Tab-separated table of C-alpha atoms in Angstrom:
chain	number	residue	atom	x	y	z
R	1	MET	CA	125.175	74.955	109.259
R	2	ALA	CA	123.655	73.935	112.722
R	3	ASP	CA	121.653	77.388	112.669
R	4	SER	CA	120.211	76.778	108.768
R	5	SER	CA	119.042	73.241	110.118
R	6	ALA	CA	117.308	74.565	113.402
R	7	PHE	CA	115.704	77.167	111.215
R	8	LEU	CA	114.225	74.390	108.883
R	9	LEU	CA	113.110	72.141	111.607
R	10	ALA	CA	111.097	75.085	113.202
R	11	ALA	CA	109.725	76.077	110.145
R	12	ALA	CA	108.770	72.511	108.710
R	13	PRO	CA	104.808	72.336	108.921
R	14	SER	CA	103.499	69.683	111.272
R	15	PRO	CA	101.371	67.093	109.652
R	16	GLY	CA	98.276	69.149	110.009
R	17	LEU	CA	99.352	71.907	108.354
R	18	TRP	CA	100.102	70.315	104.814
R	19	GLU	CA	96.292	70.674	103.682
R	20	PRO	CA	95.883	74.626	104.490
R	21	LEU	CA	99.692	75.177	103.280
R	22	LEU	CA	98.600	73.374	99.844
R	23	ALA	CA	95.318	75.305	99.645
R	24	LEU	CA	97.654	78.377	99.924
R	25	VAL	CA	100.271	77.587	97.120
R	26	ALA	CA	97.610	76.338	94.888
R	27	GLY	CA	95.510	79.531	95.126
R	28	VAL	CA	98.392	81.928	94.777
R	29	ALA	CA	99.921	79.849	91.816
R	30	PHE	CA	96.370	79.769	90.291
R	31	VAL	CA	96.280	83.774	90.515
R	32	VAL	CA	99.952	84.154	88.934
R	33	VAL	CA	99.153	81.683	86.101
R	34	ALA	CA	95.711	82.940	85.421
R	35	VAL	CA	96.598	86.807	85.176
R	36	THR	CA	100.271	86.559	83.875
R	37	GLN	CA	99.791	83.582	81.725
R	38	LEU	CA	96.442	83.252	80.855
R	39	ARG	CA	95.447	87.196	80.593
R	40	LEU	CA	92.544	86.305	82.739
R	41	HIS	CA	91.035	89.642	84.134
R	42	PRO	CA	92.026	89.947	87.795
R	43	PHE	CA	88.293	90.147	89.370
R	44	PHE	CA	87.825	86.271	87.939
R	45	ALA	CA	90.985	85.069	88.485
R	46	LEU	CA	90.581	85.912	92.352
R	47	ILE	CA	87.023	84.702	92.467
R	48	LEU	CA	88.152	81.198	91.052
R	49	ALA	CA	91.067	81.047	93.117
R	50	ALA	CA	88.604	81.748	96.183
R	51	MET	CA	86.715	78.979	94.951
R	52	LEU	CA	89.718	76.767	94.500
R	53	VAL	CA	91.174	77.319	97.743
R	54	GLY	CA	87.530	76.802	99.244
R	55	MET	CA	87.480	73.434	97.683
R	56	LEU	CA	91.147	72.241	98.762
R	57	ALA	CA	90.280	73.244	102.479
R	58	PRO	CA	90.020	70.939	105.139
R	59	GLU	CA	86.722	72.635	106.492
R	60	LEU	CA	84.680	75.686	106.185
R	61	PRO	CA	81.974	77.332	108.189
R	62	GLY	CA	78.609	76.774	106.860
R	63	PRO	CA	75.195	75.470	107.701
R	64	PRO	CA	74.935	71.780	108.814
R	65	GLY	CA	74.476	69.177	106.265
R	66	GLN	CA	75.759	71.759	103.171
R	67	SER	CA	77.854	70.181	100.630
R	68	ARG	CA	81.741	71.393	101.274
R	69	TRP	CA	81.524	71.749	97.503
R	70	VAL	CA	78.326	73.908	97.720
R	71	ARG	CA	80.275	75.914	100.580
R	72	ALA	CA	83.664	75.965	98.500
R	73	VAL	CA	81.399	78.451	95.994
R	74	GLU	CA	79.157	80.276	97.949
R	75	LEU	CA	81.224	81.390	100.977
R	76	PRO	CA	83.910	83.275	99.072
R	77	LEU	CA	80.491	85.009	97.401
R	78	ILE	CA	79.394	86.035	100.973
R	79	GLU	CA	83.293	87.032	101.361
R	80	PHE	CA	82.934	89.537	98.420
R	81	GLY	CA	79.940	91.370	99.622
R	82	SER	CA	81.180	91.506	102.983
R	83	THR	CA	84.360	93.008	101.767
R	84	ALA	CA	82.451	95.505	99.412
R	85	ALA	CA	80.299	96.604	102.212
R	86	LYS	CA	83.587	97.986	104.091
R	87	ILE	CA	85.193	99.503	100.577
R	88	ALA	CA	82.818	100.160	98.303
R	89	LEU	CA	81.548	103.672	99.572
R	90	PRO	CA	85.177	105.343	100.611
R	91	ILE	CA	86.622	104.154	97.023
R	92	ALA	CA	83.772	105.516	95.338
R	93	LEU	CA	83.952	108.821	97.419
R	94	ALA	CA	87.589	108.902	97.177
R	95	ALA	CA	87.472	108.625	92.994
R	96	VAL	CA	84.980	111.860	93.186
R	97	ILE	CA	87.651	113.762	95.348
R	98	GLY	CA	90.337	113.040	92.774
R	99	ILE	CA	88.360	113.941	89.696
R	100	CYS	CA	87.141	117.089	91.439
R	101	LEU	CA	90.945	118.031	92.421
R	102	LEU	CA	91.820	117.682	89.032
R	103	GLU	CA	88.948	119.340	87.493
R	104	SER	CA	88.846	122.797	89.541
R	105	GLY	CA	92.199	123.060	89.306
R	106	ALA	CA	93.069	122.404	93.025
R	107	ALA	CA	95.715	119.845	92.077
R	108	ASP	CA	97.612	122.285	89.760
R	109	SER	CA	97.263	124.946	92.610
R	110	ILE	CA	98.760	122.716	95.145
R	111	VAL	CA	101.551	121.695	92.715
R	112	ARG	CA	102.557	125.312	91.351
R	113	THR	CA	102.342	126.436	95.108
R	114	LEU	CA	104.885	123.499	96.043
R	115	LEU	CA	107.186	124.657	93.084
R	116	ARG	CA	107.141	128.357	93.924
R	117	ILE	CA	108.146	127.318	97.546
R	118	THR	CA	111.057	124.841	96.586
R	119	GLY	CA	112.459	126.907	93.406
R	120	GLU	CA	113.454	125.787	90.438
R	121	SER	CA	116.880	124.226	91.652
R	122	LEU	CA	114.930	121.925	94.071
R	123	ALA	CA	111.730	121.337	91.671
R	124	PRO	CA	111.632	117.610	92.150
R	125	LEU	CA	111.045	117.787	95.533
R	126	ALA	CA	107.834	120.030	94.885
R	127	LEU	CA	106.956	116.981	92.332
R	128	LEU	CA	107.508	114.356	95.543
R	129	ALA	CA	105.365	116.351	97.788
R	130	ALA	CA	102.683	117.006	95.427
R	131	GLY	CA	102.806	113.027	94.715
R	132	PHE	CA	102.716	112.502	98.452
R	133	LEU	CA	99.839	114.457	99.030
R	134	LEU	CA	97.462	113.972	96.024
R	135	SER	CA	98.072	110.073	96.487
R	136	ILE	CA	95.990	109.859	99.675
R	137	PRO	CA	92.572	110.357	97.988
R	138	VAL	CA	93.740	109.612	94.177
R	139	PHE	CA	95.222	106.788	92.444
R	140	PHE	CA	98.389	106.331	91.623
R	141	ASP	CA	97.950	106.495	88.244
R	142	THR	CA	95.973	109.508	87.949
R	143	VAL	CA	98.522	111.320	90.261
R	144	PHE	CA	101.359	110.228	87.517
R	145	LEU	CA	99.437	111.247	84.986
R	146	LEU	CA	98.853	114.531	86.156
R	147	LEU	CA	102.482	115.257	87.238
R	148	VAL	CA	104.468	113.603	84.637
R	149	PRO	CA	104.450	116.550	81.952
R	150	LEU	CA	105.671	118.979	84.853
R	151	ALA	CA	108.524	116.503	84.974
R	152	ARG	CA	109.029	116.940	81.655
R	153	ALA	CA	108.666	120.573	81.314
R	154	LEU	CA	111.208	121.289	84.339
R	155	SER	CA	113.635	118.875	83.124
R	156	ALA	CA	113.844	120.767	79.580
R	157	GLN	CA	113.724	124.092	81.509
R	158	ILE	CA	116.810	123.167	83.915
R	159	GLN	CA	118.761	120.870	81.536
R	160	GLY	CA	118.347	117.716	83.198
R	161	ARG	CA	117.257	115.541	86.462
R	162	TYR	CA	114.408	114.011	84.421
R	163	VAL	CA	115.010	110.618	85.995
R	164	VAL	CA	115.056	112.726	89.457
R	165	SER	CA	111.911	114.123	88.660
R	166	ILE	CA	109.888	111.159	87.438
R	167	LEU	CA	111.443	108.816	90.324
R	168	ALA	CA	110.299	111.734	92.887
R	169	ILE	CA	106.819	111.469	91.923
R	170	CYS	CA	106.740	107.663	92.045
R	171	GLY	CA	108.243	107.576	95.249
R	172	GLY	CA	106.057	110.223	96.905
R	173	ALA	CA	103.203	108.656	95.500
R	174	VAL	CA	103.838	105.030	95.935
R	175	LEU	CA	104.382	105.626	99.406
R	176	THR	CA	101.084	107.136	100.550
R	177	HIS	CA	99.161	104.745	97.835
R	178	SER	CA	100.557	101.916	99.976
R	179	LEU	CA	100.218	102.966	103.669
R	180	VAL	CA	97.677	105.532	103.926
R	181	ALA	CA	93.843	105.067	103.581
R	182	PRO	CA	91.344	105.735	101.868
R	183	THR	CA	93.343	103.755	99.091
R	184	PRO	CA	91.942	100.138	98.917
R	185	GLY	CA	94.781	98.014	100.339
R	186	PRO	CA	94.916	100.264	103.836
R	187	LEU	CA	91.525	100.935	103.941
R	188	LEU	CA	90.985	96.853	103.975
R	189	MET	CA	94.069	96.155	105.912
R	190	THR	CA	93.082	98.426	108.726
R	191	ASP	CA	89.384	96.448	108.608
R	192	ASN	CA	91.182	92.835	108.339
R	193	LEU	CA	94.062	93.619	111.297
R	194	ASP	CA	90.925	95.000	113.527
R	195	LEU	CA	92.761	98.566	113.844
R	196	ASP	CA	91.847	101.928	114.116
R	197	LEU	CA	91.753	104.067	111.182
R	198	GLY	CA	93.094	107.189	112.613
R	199	LEU	CA	95.813	105.420	114.062
R	200	THR	CA	96.744	103.815	110.973
R	201	ILE	CA	96.496	106.813	108.726
R	202	ALA	CA	98.458	108.740	111.468
R	203	LEU	CA	101.357	106.112	111.555
R	204	GLY	CA	101.302	105.607	107.770
R	205	LEU	CA	101.857	109.184	107.069
R	206	ALA	CA	104.584	109.393	109.645
R	207	ALA	CA	106.429	105.794	108.072
R	208	ALA	CA	105.689	107.207	104.436
R	209	ALA	CA	107.098	111.034	105.416
R	210	VAL	CA	110.479	109.221	107.084
R	211	CYS	CA	110.976	107.074	103.834
R	212	ALA	CA	110.255	109.846	101.808
R	213	VAL	CA	113.394	111.350	102.655
R	214	ALA	CA	115.303	108.732	100.932
R	215	VAL	CA	113.343	109.444	97.719
R	216	TYR	CA	115.667	112.491	96.504
R	217	PRO	CA	119.105	111.174	97.068
R	218	VAL	CA	118.174	107.551	95.694
R	219	SER	CA	116.732	109.016	92.460
R	220	PHE	CA	120.242	111.117	91.934
R	221	LEU	CA	122.194	107.958	92.304
R	222	LEU	CA	119.798	105.894	89.805
R	223	GLU	CA	119.946	108.725	87.605
R	224	LYS	CA	123.636	108.595	87.657
R	225	TRP	CA	123.219	104.980	86.787
R	226	MET	CA	120.671	105.113	84.051
R	227	PRO	CA	120.530	108.387	82.769
R	228	VAL	CA	117.362	108.950	80.499
R	229	PRO	CA	116.961	112.049	77.994
R	230	PRO	CA	113.429	113.690	78.658
R	231	PRO	CA	110.943	113.371	75.413
R	232	ALA	CA	109.752	116.216	73.489
R	233	VAL	CA	107.818	118.935	75.572
R	234	LYS	CA	104.153	119.502	74.528
R	235	LYS	CA	102.142	122.415	75.994
R	236	ARG	CA	99.503	120.503	78.742
R	237	ASP	CA	96.329	120.868	78.203
R	238	GLY	CA	95.151	122.533	81.664
R	239	ASP	CA	97.071	125.576	80.435
R	240	ALA	CA	95.052	126.311	77.791
R	241	ALA	CA	91.931	126.741	80.293
R	242	GLY	CA	92.696	130.296	81.514
R	243	ARG	CA	90.909	130.225	84.589
R	244	PRO	CA	92.014	131.227	88.071
R	245	LEU	CA	93.213	128.501	89.996
R	246	PRO	CA	91.636	128.198	93.621
R	247	GLY	CA	94.039	129.231	96.602
R	248	PHE	CA	96.170	126.339	97.925
R	249	LEU	CA	94.608	126.030	101.504
R	250	LEU	CA	91.084	125.439	99.716
R	251	SER	CA	92.488	123.365	97.247
R	252	ILE	CA	94.089	120.904	99.906
R	253	LEU	CA	91.016	121.113	102.183
R	254	PRO	CA	89.155	117.893	100.569
R	255	VAL	CA	92.686	115.930	101.485
R	256	VAL	CA	92.785	117.634	104.912
R	257	ILE	CA	89.132	117.380	106.170
R	258	PRO	CA	88.853	113.606	105.893
R	259	VAL	CA	92.158	113.372	108.004
R	260	LEU	CA	91.656	115.510	110.622
R	261	LEU	CA	87.876	114.315	111.493
R	262	ILE	CA	89.005	110.503	111.002
R	263	SER	CA	91.825	111.683	113.684
R	264	GLY	CA	89.575	113.238	115.726
R	265	ALA	CA	87.380	110.017	116.401
R	266	SER	CA	90.569	108.438	116.948
R	267	ALA	CA	91.103	111.092	119.661
R	268	THR	CA	88.328	110.253	121.727
R	269	ALA	CA	89.950	107.407	123.231
R	270	PHE	CA	91.925	109.838	124.961
R	271	LEU	CA	89.295	111.853	126.219
R	272	PRO	CA	88.735	112.408	129.730
R	273	ALA	CA	86.152	110.147	131.179
R	274	ALA	CA	83.844	113.561	132.346
R	275	THR	CA	83.559	114.670	128.604
R	276	PRO	CA	80.138	114.628	127.416
R	277	GLY	CA	78.621	111.907	125.592
R	278	ALA	CA	76.940	114.237	123.164
R	279	LEU	CA	80.415	115.586	122.588
R	280	ARG	CA	82.347	111.892	121.927
R	281	ALA	CA	79.244	110.761	119.819
R	282	LEU	CA	79.447	113.877	117.501
R	283	LEU	CA	83.605	113.511	117.129
R	284	GLU	CA	82.730	109.702	116.687
R	285	THR	CA	79.840	110.143	113.955
R	286	ALA	CA	81.897	112.707	112.283
R	287	GLY	CA	85.100	110.808	112.050
R	288	HIS	CA	83.540	107.937	110.633
R	289	ARG	CA	85.506	107.100	107.435
R	290	ASN	CA	82.143	107.395	105.059
R	291	VAL	CA	81.061	110.720	106.772
R	292	ALA	CA	84.330	112.003	106.714
R	293	LEU	CA	85.334	111.342	103.077
R	294	LEU	CA	81.382	112.275	102.263
R	295	ALA	CA	82.818	115.725	103.662
R	296	GLY	CA	85.630	115.708	101.439
R	297	ALA	CA	83.788	114.795	98.792
R	298	ALA	CA	81.312	117.743	99.100
R	299	VAL	CA	83.915	120.487	99.635
R	300	ALA	CA	85.596	118.881	96.371
R	301	VAL	CA	82.387	118.964	94.326
R	302	HIS	CA	81.841	122.788	95.636
R	303	LEU	CA	85.720	123.564	94.247
R	304	VAL	CA	84.402	122.303	90.997
R	305	VAL	CA	81.160	124.237	90.830
R	306	ARG	CA	83.133	127.238	92.071
R	307	THR	CA	85.828	127.282	89.580
R	308	THR	CA	84.075	126.163	86.552
R	309	GLY	CA	80.393	127.043	86.825
R	310	ALA	CA	79.581	123.442	86.497
R	311	GLY	CA	75.460	122.547	86.547
R	312	ARG	CA	74.100	119.474	87.489
R	313	TYR	CA	74.059	117.795	84.245
R	314	ALA	CA	77.759	118.788	83.974
R	315	LEU	CA	78.437	117.239	87.434
R	316	GLU	CA	76.884	114.268	86.285
R	317	ARG	CA	78.838	114.114	83.422
R	318	LEU	CA	81.707	114.517	85.283
R	319	LEU	CA	81.231	111.989	87.698
R	320	ASP	CA	80.940	109.370	85.324
R	321	PRO	CA	84.265	107.872	84.366
R	322	PRO	CA	85.749	108.031	88.286
R	323	PHE	CA	82.544	106.049	88.868
R	324	GLN	CA	83.137	103.388	86.707
R	325	THR	CA	87.135	103.374	87.410
R	326	ALA	CA	85.697	102.810	91.080
R	327	GLY	CA	83.560	100.186	90.219
R	328	VAL	CA	86.178	97.790	88.536
R	329	ILE	CA	88.480	99.103	91.480
R	330	ILE	CA	85.702	97.671	93.897
R	331	LEU	CA	85.368	94.419	92.197
R	332	ILE	CA	88.905	93.655	91.953
R	333	THR	CA	89.436	94.983	95.801
R	334	SER	CA	86.422	92.887	96.990
R	335	ALA	CA	87.451	89.589	94.642
R	336	GLY	CA	90.832	89.827	96.820
R	337	GLY	CA	89.219	90.455	100.171
R	338	ALA	CA	87.379	87.133	99.393
R	339	PHE	CA	90.532	85.476	98.534
R	340	GLY	CA	92.285	86.653	101.507
R	341	ALA	CA	89.437	85.391	103.479
R	342	MET	CA	89.134	82.088	101.917
R	343	ILE	CA	92.878	81.560	102.701
R	344	SER	CA	92.174	82.490	106.432
R	345	HIS	CA	89.259	79.911	106.395
R	346	ALA	CA	91.191	77.224	104.711
R	347	GLY	CA	93.504	77.631	107.852
R	348	ALA	CA	96.564	78.987	106.265
R	349	ALA	CA	96.830	81.392	108.928
R	350	ARG	CA	97.969	78.277	110.947
R	351	VAL	CA	101.117	77.857	109.513
R	352	ILE	CA	101.736	81.417	109.955
R	353	GLU	CA	101.148	81.180	113.931
R	354	THR	CA	103.271	78.125	113.809
R	355	LEU	CA	106.276	79.611	112.299
R	356	ALA	CA	105.703	82.729	114.815
R	357	ALA	CA	105.167	80.341	117.905
R	358	ARG	CA	107.996	78.491	117.157
R	359	GLY	CA	110.390	81.661	116.943
R	360	ALA	CA	111.791	80.477	113.524
R	361	ILE	CA	110.791	84.007	112.260
R	362	ASP	CA	109.992	87.549	113.378
R	363	LEU	CA	106.283	88.380	112.803
R	364	VAL	CA	106.873	91.858	111.247
R	365	PHE	CA	109.426	90.393	109.039
R	366	LEU	CA	107.101	87.848	108.513
R	367	ALA	CA	104.357	90.001	107.539
R	368	TRP	CA	106.679	91.834	105.185
R	369	LEU	CA	108.224	88.817	103.709
R	370	VAL	CA	104.513	87.383	102.526
R	371	SER	CA	103.541	90.913	101.302
R	372	ALA	CA	106.466	90.930	98.918
R	373	GLY	CA	106.294	87.371	97.900
R	374	LEU	CA	102.953	87.930	97.100
R	375	LYS	CA	103.399	91.462	95.106
R	376	ALA	CA	106.193	89.747	93.541
R	377	ALA	CA	103.949	86.747	92.134
R	378	GLN	CA	101.122	88.361	91.108
R	379	GLY	CA	102.024	92.218	90.760
R	380	SER	CA	99.044	93.764	92.486
R	381	GLY	CA	100.236	95.410	95.798
R	382	THR	CA	96.422	95.776	96.568
R	383	VAL	CA	95.857	92.017	96.760
R	384	ALA	CA	99.205	91.418	98.571
R	385	MET	CA	98.222	93.955	101.035
R	386	ILE	CA	94.501	92.164	101.623
R	387	THR	CA	95.605	88.868	101.131
R	388	ALA	CA	98.580	89.031	103.595
R	389	SER	CA	96.556	91.000	106.310
R	390	ALA	CA	93.903	88.659	106.260
R	391	MET	CA	96.567	85.514	106.598
R	392	LEU	CA	98.292	87.425	109.434
R	393	ALA	CA	95.252	88.924	111.266
R	394	PRO	CA	94.847	85.425	113.402
R	395	THR	CA	98.362	85.727	114.649
R	396	LEU	CA	97.950	88.656	116.446
R	397	ALA	CA	95.569	87.330	119.036
R	398	GLY	CA	98.129	86.443	121.365
R	399	HIS	CA	100.566	89.490	120.788
R	400	PRO	CA	100.366	92.869	122.349
R	401	PRO	CA	97.647	95.366	120.938
R	402	GLY	CA	100.204	97.632	119.399
R	403	GLN	CA	101.477	94.675	117.161
R	404	GLY	CA	99.151	94.972	114.692
R	405	LEU	CA	100.407	98.562	113.639
R	406	TRP	CA	103.846	97.396	113.140
R	407	VAL	CA	102.449	94.457	111.087
R	408	TYR	CA	100.305	96.764	109.031
R	409	LEU	CA	103.401	99.054	108.201
R	410	ALA	CA	105.249	95.939	107.335
R	411	ILE	CA	102.549	94.492	104.847
R	412	GLY	CA	102.058	97.880	103.170
R	413	PHE	CA	106.275	98.293	102.686
R	414	GLY	CA	106.172	94.547	101.275
R	415	SER	CA	103.471	95.425	98.908
R	416	ILE	CA	106.017	97.867	97.072
R	417	ALA	CA	108.993	95.382	96.748
R	418	LEU	CA	109.630	93.817	93.411
R	419	SER	CA	107.452	95.541	90.991
R	420	TRP	CA	108.356	94.346	87.841
R	421	MET	CA	106.488	93.323	84.041
R	422	ASN	CA	103.331	91.785	85.915
R	423	ASP	CA	102.318	95.111	87.626
R	424	SER	CA	100.173	97.434	85.939
R	425	GLY	CA	102.022	100.486	87.529
R	426	PHE	CA	105.671	99.242	86.194
R	427	TRP	CA	103.910	99.816	82.387
R	428	VAL	CA	102.259	103.031	83.326
R	429	VAL	CA	105.588	104.637	84.502
R	430	ALA	CA	107.533	103.046	81.668
R	431	ARG	CA	105.526	104.238	78.771
R	432	LEU	CA	104.230	107.917	79.967
R	433	SER	CA	107.850	108.654	81.037
R	434	ASN	CA	109.493	107.254	77.726
R	435	PHE	CA	111.500	104.251	79.494
R	436	THR	CA	112.577	101.022	78.023
R	437	GLU	CA	111.850	97.942	80.101
R	438	THR	CA	115.353	97.717	80.940
R	439	GLN	CA	115.093	101.494	82.431
R	440	THR	CA	112.322	100.770	84.073
R	441	LEU	CA	113.702	97.870	85.789
R	442	ARG	CA	116.662	99.671	86.437
R	443	THR	CA	114.854	103.091	88.096
R	444	TRP	CA	111.356	102.429	89.290
R	445	THR	CA	111.702	98.952	90.390
R	446	LEU	CA	115.137	99.356	92.133
R	447	LEU	CA	113.489	102.707	93.903
R	448	LEU	CA	110.408	100.967	95.172
R	449	SER	CA	112.513	97.838	96.244
R	450	THR	CA	115.205	100.082	98.220
R	451	LEU	CA	112.172	102.066	99.439
R	452	SER	CA	110.429	98.706	100.788
R	453	ILE	CA	113.700	97.776	102.372
R	454	LEU	CA	114.480	100.970	104.070
R	455	GLY	CA	110.576	100.950	105.395
R	456	LEU	CA	111.233	97.065	106.557
R	457	LEU	CA	114.336	98.339	108.433
R	458	LEU	CA	112.144	101.177	110.026
R	459	VAL	CA	109.263	99.348	111.179
R	460	LEU	CA	111.490	96.435	112.781
R	461	ALA	CA	113.555	99.264	114.431
R	462	ALA	CA	110.526	101.013	115.620
R	463	SER	CA	108.886	97.552	116.777
R	464	ARG	CA	111.865	97.037	118.950
R	465	ILE	CA	112.136	100.262	120.672
R	466	ALA	CA	108.124	100.052	121.168
R	467	GLY	CA	108.731	96.407	122.847
R	468	LEU	CA	111.518	98.203	125.537
R	469	PHE	CA	108.575	100.301	126.786
R	470	HIS	CA	106.364	96.773	127.488
């Protein structure tokens, strides 16, 4: 009882924190109601929420003499543009890589190679690995749409393991989607927390790989609890094309090249002082995220031309749909960035700083808790990552440099917790897998929440171990 009282006293806001706290609660509540009840498009919900936070903020930066109401309307749009400048080109290039992997047959080649390696008895592991790899440059919905027919065909062939196969895809794809750039959430988290992109990719891949080990056994347990018969198998459209698929190494190049180039740029920090400046500049330029993704996109386009013989006009038609999809994602992500920035401007980060400074709660656990709460409230993992990272960024000033990496991972893992009916991913999995809402809650939701908690424990343990060396 005494411990509970001490925590409540430590966590209670000081008088000067009530206004930022009100702005935070009102903004989040508005997003939740607007998206889930009013069915407002997330772009408008986030922009309007950002303006609302500005109006409730005690003070905002801006030109002297400008009305606070005008400032509350203009500043979110300035932050919207600032966010778009950071993420628009990477998201567009990732969309190009994604569609080219699909159209060239490279994605199919990757999946089939992995299936040959694992064999029929361990086929769900191949789907797990395929989801893990493909979700780095390709959005989750597209990866799932690509792989779910394979899950159906495999379950019919081996007479079972349908739920295991579906959840293997989900677990692998969600982990890299939430922890590894260039997907929008991790990309903007890296900027908000002022981290090195190469380090976040490397650490995100490592953490995702460790947690991916748990996907297979957890999926088996969930299938025993909630078995679902596979729907009727239909022939995949891609099988009728009859054209030869590119080799595995060539197929995976559009994914590997950006990762290697960005990692090379990060490695310049460890080069000897005598390293020629021209070499250092070359590595840093080639490893800039826009340049690296442009190189990956160029290889992906080459794959399409090589395998399909597509000309300029065919390529233009091919790239139109992914650019339209990327445009919507850029709008929503930039609006989420504006919302997160306005929460920061409103001083809500002082609430986080106070909790951390008073020792009321561990900073890494707090980062996970904020992200998980935002995810459960409004459904979007990307919005949860962007908003949580903007709120947590100011608290890192007094902490060791490496603390930002643990906060990054904690937010990423928190963003996959409690995926339920307000998450578009929930419905994608339910509809394409032929699951009922109850079945989806007892499989998809439980798997992601389990991975989220395992990820939190992993990050807490790693941060404690790292702290012993400081």
